[in-house]
mmCIF file of C-alpha atoms in Angstrom:
data_model
loop_
_atom_site.group_PDB
_atom_site.id
_atom_site.type_symbol
_atom_site.label_atom_id
_atom_site.label_comp_id
_atom_site.label_asym_id
_atom_site.label_seq_id
_atom_site.Cartn_x
_atom_site.Cartn_y
_atom_site.Cartn_z
ATOM 1 C CA MET A 1 3.959 -11.052 -29.813
ATOM 2 C CA ASP A 2 3.432 -12.687 -26.441
ATOM 3 C CA PRO A 3 0.639 -11.174 -24.335
ATOM 4 C CA VAL A 4 1.672 -9.070 -21.341
ATOM 5 C CA LYS A 5 1.396 -11.124 -18.151
ATOM 6 C CA ARG A 6 2.649 -8.617 -15.564
ATOM 7 C CA ILE A 7 2.671 -4.860 -15.346
ATOM 8 C CA LEU A 8 6.213 -3.739 -14.520
ATOM 9 C CA VAL A 9 7.771 -0.450 -13.450
ATOM 10 C CA HIS A 10 9.668 1.553 -16.071
ATOM 11 C CA VAL A 11 11.740 4.600 -15.144
ATOM 12 C CA CYS A 12 13.103 7.601 -17.011
ATOM 13 C CA LYS A 13 14.732 10.989 -16.435
ATOM 14 C CA ASN A 14 14.996 14.141 -18.525
ATOM 15 C CA GLY A 15 12.731 12.931 -21.319
ATOM 16 C CA ALA A 16 14.702 9.744 -21.993
ATOM 17 C CA VAL A 17 12.989 6.584 -23.246
ATOM 18 C CA PRO A 18 11.542 4.657 -20.265
ATOM 19 C CA GLN A 19 13.535 1.557 -19.336
ATOM 20 C CA ARG A 20 12.406 -1.396 -17.242
ATOM 21 C CA ALA A 21 13.493 -0.962 -13.641
ATOM 22 C CA PRO A 22 15.911 -3.734 -12.582
ATOM 23 C CA PHE A 23 14.837 -5.875 -9.632
ATOM 24 C CA LEU A 24 17.980 -5.054 -7.632
ATOM 25 C CA GLN A 25 17.801 -1.297 -8.220
ATOM 26 C CA SER A 26 15.943 0.926 -5.779
ATOM 27 C CA VAL A 27 13.363 2.873 -7.767
ATOM 28 C CA THR A 28 13.459 5.689 -5.217
ATOM 29 C CA GLY A 29 17.252 5.673 -5.306
ATOM 30 C CA PHE A 30 17.156 6.088 -9.090
ATOM 31 C CA PHE A 31 15.539 9.501 -8.608
ATOM 32 C CA SER A 32 17.045 10.624 -5.313
ATOM 33 C CA GLY A 33 19.950 10.005 -2.972
ATOM 34 C CA ASP A 34 17.422 10.291 -0.158
ATOM 35 C CA ASP A 35 14.532 8.017 0.793
ATOM 36 C CA GLN A 36 11.920 10.162 -0.975
ATOM 37 C CA ALA A 37 11.537 11.785 -4.381
ATOM 38 C CA GLU A 38 8.880 13.782 -6.205
ATOM 39 C CA VAL A 39 7.912 12.062 -9.454
ATOM 40 C CA SER A 40 5.282 11.818 -12.147
ATOM 41 C CA CYS A 41 3.649 8.504 -13.003
ATOM 42 C CA SER A 42 1.387 7.051 -15.656
ATOM 43 C CA LEU A 43 0.150 3.699 -16.911
ATOM 44 C CA ASP A 44 0.716 3.526 -20.658
ATOM 45 C CA LYS A 45 0.482 0.463 -22.897
ATOM 46 C CA ASN A 46 0.820 -1.905 -19.930
ATOM 47 C CA GLN A 47 3.921 -0.130 -18.651
ATOM 48 C CA PHE A 48 3.863 1.775 -15.376
ATOM 49 C CA ILE A 49 6.158 4.714 -16.088
ATOM 50 C CA ILE A 50 7.738 6.739 -13.294
ATOM 51 C CA SER A 51 9.422 9.913 -14.480
ATOM 52 C CA GLY A 52 11.605 12.476 -12.785
ATOM 53 C CA GLY A 53 10.749 15.074 -15.401
ATOM 54 C CA ASP A 54 8.376 18.000 -15.237
ATOM 55 C CA GLY A 55 5.466 16.443 -17.104
ATOM 56 C CA GLY A 56 2.190 15.791 -15.278
ATOM 57 C CA PRO A 57 1.193 16.115 -11.626
ATOM 58 C CA ARG A 58 3.895 15.098 -9.155
ATOM 59 C CA VAL A 59 3.455 12.746 -6.221
ATOM 60 C CA PRO A 60 5.816 11.523 -3.494
ATOM 61 C CA LEU A 61 7.688 8.255 -4.037
ATOM 62 C CA LYS A 62 9.157 6.835 -0.818
ATOM 63 C CA ARG A 63 11.065 3.850 0.516
ATOM 64 C CA PRO A 64 11.726 2.967 4.186
ATOM 65 C CA ASN A 65 15.170 3.860 5.529
ATOM 66 C CA PHE A 66 15.739 0.121 6.088
ATOM 67 C CA CYS A 67 14.820 -0.848 2.497
ATOM 68 C CA PRO A 68 16.707 -4.113 1.742
ATOM 69 C CA ILE A 69 17.501 -3.113 -1.841
ATOM 70 C CA LYS A 70 19.089 0.096 -0.547
ATOM 71 C CA HIS A 71 21.403 -1.813 1.785
ATOM 72 C CA LEU A 72 22.401 -4.740 -0.453
ATOM 73 C CA SER A 73 26.152 -5.226 -0.780
ATOM 74 C CA ALA A 74 27.802 -6.079 -4.091
ATOM 75 C CA ALA A 75 28.371 -9.626 -2.850
ATOM 76 C CA GLU A 76 24.708 -10.007 -1.854
ATOM 77 C CA MET A 77 23.617 -8.728 -5.268
ATOM 78 C CA ALA A 78 25.886 -11.208 -7.006
ATOM 79 C CA ALA A 79 24.501 -14.054 -4.859
ATOM 80 C CA THR A 80 20.886 -13.265 -5.832
ATOM 81 C CA PRO A 81 19.535 -16.061 -8.091
ATOM 82 C CA LEU A 82 19.257 -15.072 -11.739
ATOM 83 C CA GLU A 83 15.545 -15.881 -11.870
ATOM 84 C CA VAL A 84 14.976 -13.366 -9.052
ATOM 85 C CA GLN A 85 17.192 -10.711 -10.644
ATOM 86 C CA GLN A 86 15.181 -10.963 -13.856
ATOM 87 C CA ARG A 87 11.773 -10.447 -12.228
ATOM 88 C CA GLY A 88 11.619 -6.669 -12.590
ATOM 89 C CA VAL A 89 9.581 -4.458 -10.263
ATOM 90 C CA ASP A 90 5.866 -5.249 -10.039
ATOM 91 C CA VAL A 91 3.025 -2.747 -9.647
ATOM 92 C CA GLY A 92 0.224 -2.863 -7.104
ATOM 93 C CA VAL A 93 -2.673 -0.581 -6.223
ATOM 94 C CA ALA A 94 -4.002 -0.073 -2.699
ATOM 95 C CA VAL A 95 -7.281 1.770 -2.103
ATOM 96 C CA LEU A 96 -7.762 4.178 0.781
ATOM 97 C CA LEU A 97 -11.555 4.214 0.886
ATOM 98 C CA GLN A 98 -12.663 7.388 2.666
ATOM 99 C CA THR A 99 -16.233 7.390 3.938
ATOM 100 C CA SER A 100 -18.518 10.390 4.299
ATOM 101 C CA ASP A 101 -17.747 10.433 8.042
ATOM 102 C CA GLU A 102 -13.979 10.448 7.382
ATOM 103 C CA ARG A 103 -13.040 6.887 8.170
ATOM 104 C CA VAL A 104 -10.698 4.646 6.183
ATOM 105 C CA LEU A 105 -11.065 0.900 5.657
ATOM 106 C CA LEU A 106 -8.110 -1.263 6.733
ATOM 107 C CA THR A 107 -7.961 -5.033 6.354
ATOM 108 C CA ARG A 108 -5.740 -7.598 8.055
ATOM 109 C CA ARG A 109 -4.067 -9.927 5.598
ATOM 110 C CA ALA A 110 -4.772 -13.619 6.199
ATOM 111 C CA LYS A 111 -2.101 -15.457 8.183
ATOM 112 C CA GLU A 112 -1.842 -18.104 5.440
ATOM 113 C CA LEU A 113 -0.564 -15.613 2.848
ATOM 114 C CA HIS A 114 3.077 -16.111 1.897
ATOM 115 C CA ILE A 115 3.894 -12.384 1.694
ATOM 116 C CA PHE A 116 3.246 -9.954 4.559
ATOM 117 C CA PRO A 117 0.810 -12.177 6.516
ATOM 118 C CA ASN A 118 -1.149 -10.587 9.396
ATOM 119 C CA LEU A 119 -0.352 -7.020 8.314
ATOM 120 C CA TRP A 120 -3.040 -4.323 8.374
ATOM 121 C CA VAL A 121 -3.280 -2.704 4.945
ATOM 122 C CA PRO A 122 -5.879 -1.098 2.660
ATOM 123 C CA PRO A 123 -7.491 -3.438 0.125
ATOM 124 C CA GLY A 124 -5.337 -3.864 -2.958
ATOM 125 C CA GLY A 125 -3.312 -6.079 -5.240
ATOM 126 C CA HIS A 126 -1.585 -6.332 -8.590
ATOM 127 C CA VAL A 127 -2.591 -4.353 -11.647
ATOM 128 C CA GLU A 128 -3.686 -6.681 -14.440
ATOM 129 C CA PRO A 129 -2.906 -6.139 -18.147
ATOM 130 C CA ASP A 130 -5.153 -3.591 -19.901
ATOM 131 C CA GLU A 131 -6.602 -2.278 -16.626
ATOM 132 C CA THR A 132 -6.497 1.324 -15.523
ATOM 133 C CA LEU A 133 -5.174 1.999 -12.024
ATOM 134 C CA LEU A 134 -8.688 2.926 -10.886
ATOM 135 C CA ASP A 135 -10.215 -0.227 -12.386
ATOM 136 C CA ALA A 136 -7.547 -2.363 -10.695
ATOM 137 C CA GLY A 137 -8.212 -0.712 -7.348
ATOM 138 C CA LEU A 138 -11.978 -1.156 -7.633
ATOM 139 C CA ARG A 139 -11.584 -4.802 -8.686
ATOM 140 C CA GLU A 140 -9.303 -5.588 -5.751
ATOM 141 C CA LEU A 141 -11.623 -3.741 -3.361
ATOM 142 C CA HIS A 142 -14.544 -5.858 -4.557
ATOM 143 C CA GLU A 143 -12.611 -9.158 -4.565
ATOM 144 C CA GLU A 144 -11.224 -8.673 -1.059
ATOM 145 C CA THR A 145 -14.111 -6.967 0.748
ATOM 146 C CA GLY A 146 -17.243 -7.459 -1.375
ATOM 147 C CA LEU A 147 -17.674 -3.677 -1.703
ATOM 148 C CA LYS A 148 -18.569 -2.656 -5.248
ATOM 149 C CA LEU A 149 -18.091 0.996 -6.154
ATOM 150 C CA LYS A 150 -18.723 2.621 -9.493
ATOM 151 C CA PRO A 151 -15.648 4.016 -11.274
ATOM 152 C CA ASP A 152 -15.592 7.790 -10.857
ATOM 153 C CA ARG A 153 -12.375 9.600 -11.605
ATOM 154 C CA ARG A 154 -13.732 12.726 -9.947
ATOM 155 C CA SER A 155 -13.773 10.973 -6.572
ATOM 156 C CA SER A 156 -10.318 9.392 -6.846
ATOM 157 C CA LYS A 157 -6.708 10.526 -6.895
ATOM 158 C CA ILE A 158 -3.212 9.128 -6.393
ATOM 159 C CA LEU A 159 -1.820 10.053 -2.975
ATOM 160 C CA GLY A 160 1.670 8.638 -3.410
ATOM 161 C CA LEU A 161 3.896 5.711 -4.370
ATOM 162 C CA TRP A 162 5.582 3.319 -1.957
ATOM 163 C CA GLU A 163 8.562 1.095 -2.762
ATOM 164 C CA SER A 164 7.991 -2.251 -1.060
ATOM 165 C CA VAL A 165 10.432 -5.170 -0.768
ATOM 166 C CA TYR A 166 9.808 -8.592 0.780
ATOM 167 C CA PRO A 167 11.224 -9.731 3.134
ATOM 168 C CA PRO A 168 11.199 -6.199 4.587
ATOM 169 C CA LEU A 169 14.604 -6.545 6.303
ATOM 170 C CA LEU A 170 17.858 -8.071 5.065
ATOM 171 C CA SER A 171 18.113 -9.870 8.400
ATOM 172 C CA CYS A 172 14.968 -11.803 7.385
ATOM 173 C CA GLY A 173 16.529 -13.045 4.147
ATOM 174 C CA PRO A 174 17.435 -11.795 0.653
ATOM 175 C CA PRO A 175 14.817 -9.878 -1.402
ATOM 176 C CA GLN A 176 12.261 -12.094 -3.142
ATOM 177 C CA ARG A 177 9.621 -9.533 -4.206
ATOM 178 C CA HIS A 178 9.946 -5.897 -5.260
ATOM 179 C CA HIS A 179 6.911 -3.673 -5.839
ATOM 180 C CA VAL A 180 5.865 -0.095 -6.264
ATOM 181 C CA ILE A 181 2.478 0.355 -4.601
ATOM 182 C CA VAL A 182 0.179 3.083 -5.908
ATOM 183 C CA TYR A 183 -1.891 4.406 -3.004
ATOM 184 C CA MET A 184 -5.156 5.698 -4.403
ATOM 185 C CA LEU A 185 -7.664 7.726 -2.411
ATOM 186 C CA LEU A 186 -11.306 6.915 -3.180
ATOM 187 C CA HIS A 187 -14.176 8.968 -1.765
ATOM 188 C CA SER A 188 -17.499 7.317 -0.930
ATOM 189 C CA PRO A 189 -20.660 9.371 -0.308
ATOM 190 C CA LEU A 190 -21.716 6.712 2.232
ATOM 191 C CA SER A 191 -20.871 6.406 5.918
ATOM 192 C CA HIS A 192 -18.815 3.539 7.307
ATOM 193 C CA LEU A 193 -21.955 2.141 9.003
ATOM 194 C CA HIS A 194 -23.723 2.023 5.639
ATOM 195 C CA LEU A 195 -20.755 0.363 3.909
ATOM 196 C CA GLN A 196 -20.337 -2.095 6.784
ATOM 197 C CA THR A 197 -23.655 -3.723 5.837
ATOM 198 C CA SER A 198 -22.186 -4.608 2.416
ATOM 199 C CA LEU A 199 -18.882 -5.992 3.674
ATOM 200 C CA SER A 200 -18.292 -9.581 2.584
ATOM 201 C CA PRO A 201 -14.545 -10.215 2.860
ATOM 202 C CA ALA A 202 -12.742 -13.096 1.168
ATOM 203 C CA PRO A 203 -11.381 -15.216 4.077
ATOM 204 C CA CYS A 204 -8.517 -16.526 1.957
ATOM 205 C CA GLU A 205 -7.160 -12.966 1.846
ATOM 206 C CA VAL A 206 -8.706 -11.028 4.732
ATOM 207 C CA SER A 207 -8.952 -12.078 8.392
ATOM 208 C CA ALA A 208 -10.377 -8.846 9.853
ATOM 209 C CA CYS A 209 -11.623 -5.375 8.885
ATOM 210 C CA LEU A 210 -11.414 -2.040 10.642
ATOM 211 C CA TRP A 211 -12.895 1.407 9.954
ATOM 212 C CA ALA A 212 -10.151 3.709 11.285
ATOM 213 C CA ASP A 213 -11.111 7.225 12.350
ATOM 214 C CA ARG A 214 -8.826 10.260 12.381
ATOM 215 C CA LYS A 215 -7.753 9.816 16.017
ATOM 216 C CA LEU A 216 -6.630 6.243 15.436
ATOM 217 C CA ILE A 217 -4.927 7.151 12.179
ATOM 218 C CA ARG A 218 -3.059 9.958 13.912
ATOM 219 C CA ALA A 219 -1.642 7.388 16.362
ATOM 220 C CA ILE A 220 -0.797 4.892 13.603
ATOM 221 C CA VAL A 221 1.007 7.533 11.551
ATOM 222 C CA SER A 222 3.038 8.697 14.561
ATOM 223 C CA ALA A 223 4.457 5.172 15.047
ATOM 224 C CA VAL A 224 6.963 5.423 12.178
ATOM 225 C CA ASP A 225 8.779 2.141 11.521
ATOM 226 C CA GLY A 226 12.545 2.331 11.834
ATOM 227 C CA GLU A 227 12.430 5.594 13.794
ATOM 228 C CA ASP A 228 12.296 6.564 17.442
ATOM 229 C CA GLY A 229 9.777 8.995 18.852
ATOM 230 C CA ASP A 230 6.634 9.160 20.903
ATOM 231 C CA VAL A 231 3.354 7.689 19.661
ATOM 232 C CA ASP A 232 0.323 9.948 19.957
ATOM 233 C CA LEU A 233 -2.264 7.913 21.902
ATOM 234 C CA THR A 234 -4.377 10.913 22.950
ATOM 235 C CA ASP A 235 -8.047 10.076 23.650
ATOM 236 C CA LEU A 236 -7.768 6.485 22.417
ATOM 237 C CA PRO A 237 -8.988 3.310 24.175
ATOM 238 C CA THR A 238 -6.631 0.405 24.856
ATOM 239 C CA SER A 239 -8.502 -1.808 22.391
ATOM 240 C CA ILE A 240 -10.063 -1.100 18.994
ATOM 241 C CA SER A 241 -13.281 -2.600 17.583
ATOM 242 C CA VAL A 242 -12.854 -4.702 14.439
ATOM 243 C CA SER A 243 -14.857 -7.191 12.390
ATOM 244 C CA GLN A 244 -13.344 -10.671 12.575
ATOM 245 C CA VAL A 245 -13.682 -12.816 9.424
ATOM 246 C CA SER A 246 -14.382 -16.511 9.911
ATOM 247 C CA ALA A 247 -13.106 -19.276 7.634
ATOM 248 C CA HIS A 248 -16.502 -19.167 5.905
ATOM 249 C CA GLY A 249 -16.541 -15.376 5.538
ATOM 250 C CA ALA A 250 -18.911 -14.555 8.416
ATOM 251 C CA LEU A 251 -18.271 -11.343 10.348
ATOM 252 C CA THR A 252 -18.225 -11.167 14.134
ATOM 253 C CA ASP A 253 -17.447 -8.313 16.503
ATOM 254 C CA ALA A 254 -13.987 -8.447 18.056
ATOM 255 C CA THR A 255 -11.247 -6.178 19.362
ATOM 256 C CA VAL A 256 -7.553 -5.700 18.673
ATOM 257 C CA PRO A 257 -5.183 -4.150 21.232
ATOM 258 C CA LEU A 258 -4.249 -0.600 20.311
ATOM 259 C CA ALA A 259 -0.627 -1.610 20.895
ATOM 260 C CA VAL A 260 -0.846 -3.937 17.878
ATOM 261 C CA LEU A 261 -1.908 -1.149 15.519
ATOM 262 C CA VAL A 262 0.894 1.167 16.633
ATOM 263 C CA SER A 263 3.568 -1.541 16.734
ATOM 264 C CA ARG A 264 6.897 -0.899 15.004
ATOM 265 C CA THR A 265 8.159 -4.475 15.388
ATOM 266 C CA PRO A 266 8.809 -6.355 12.091
ATOM 267 C CA ASP A 267 7.315 -9.807 11.520
ATOM 268 C CA THR A 268 4.403 -9.208 13.903
ATOM 269 C CA GLU A 269 0.803 -8.156 13.436
ATOM 270 C CA ARG A 270 0.941 -4.405 12.799
ATOM 271 C CA VAL A 271 0.023 -1.737 10.269
ATOM 272 C CA SER A 272 2.393 -1.976 7.302
ATOM 273 C CA THR A 273 5.084 0.664 6.866
ATOM 274 C CA GLY A 274 3.721 1.703 3.470
ATOM 275 C CA THR A 275 0.220 2.018 4.885
ATOM 276 C CA LYS A 276 1.513 4.392 7.567
ATOM 277 C CA PHE A 277 3.089 6.486 4.801
ATOM 278 C CA ALA A 278 -0.176 6.585 2.832
ATOM 279 C CA LEU A 279 -2.306 7.358 5.891
ATOM 280 C CA GLY A 280 0.053 10.225 6.654
ATOM 281 C CA LEU A 281 -0.557 11.649 3.181
ATOM 282 C CA TRP A 282 -4.309 11.224 3.682
ATOM 283 C CA GLN A 283 -4.071 12.990 7.036
ATOM 284 C CA GLN A 284 -2.207 15.881 5.416
ATOM 285 C CA SER A 285 -4.860 16.192 2.711
ATOM 286 C CA LEU A 286 -7.589 16.496 5.359
ATOM 287 C CA ASP A 287 -5.600 18.909 7.524
ATOM 288 C CA ALA A 288 -5.146 21.182 4.521
ATOM 289 C CA PHE A 289 -8.922 21.715 4.384
ATOM 290 C CA ASP A 290 -9.473 22.088 8.123
ATOM 291 C CA PRO A 291 -10.158 25.662 9.271
#
């Protein structure tokens, strides 16, 4: 038997045998006529299984209202190259690293990357064969930022799942990549200032780093992509301090306009739509414990 090269999404309902999710099928749409569903998920024998049944803890699965797969016409589906149709839906893990002083690490993807360049996202990447979700998240965190955390299931949990398609809009071209991103919350007993001393980002993947506090995250979350509405900029400066990453990996102090981080404009530097979703879930988890 050939070794598994990619971890792919499999879906099932009502106890049926999990089937590989087709590339041109919205995973969220499989479970709901809306843009969000409550599902269970597990990684079993190199298959990432999303179930609409009652087994296991449930987490939100969401797609943007402008999801290209959702809006594909029959003619556009038929015109999709066969090699793309046969790709399946890949699985990624993104780590929301929460510090002891309640900050979250965001990284700006390098401008040379072919997919989602210049977007602000948590560290993350593909799940490799025979990895657990936690191990994949910790590996990607270390590879991208140099931070090495010990695996501790007690300090980690899945916040939610995000259905991501690239390009993000049909107006930008037909779908080429289709992922479900597992957003995993990881607690560190250290402050962001302590962790900052160990940051050593990979310049081929990361061009800047930012420790976002709750006020900034509140503003980012309020700038929902594809929707109108006011952005909450209360008590925030017009520019935000970041660590710029040189071509050789050196860190220097820099700033990014606040307007960039709350931008809703596709194909520009901004916080990714899925990241806003995950940060909103993180914000809700903190608010639930506030007096």
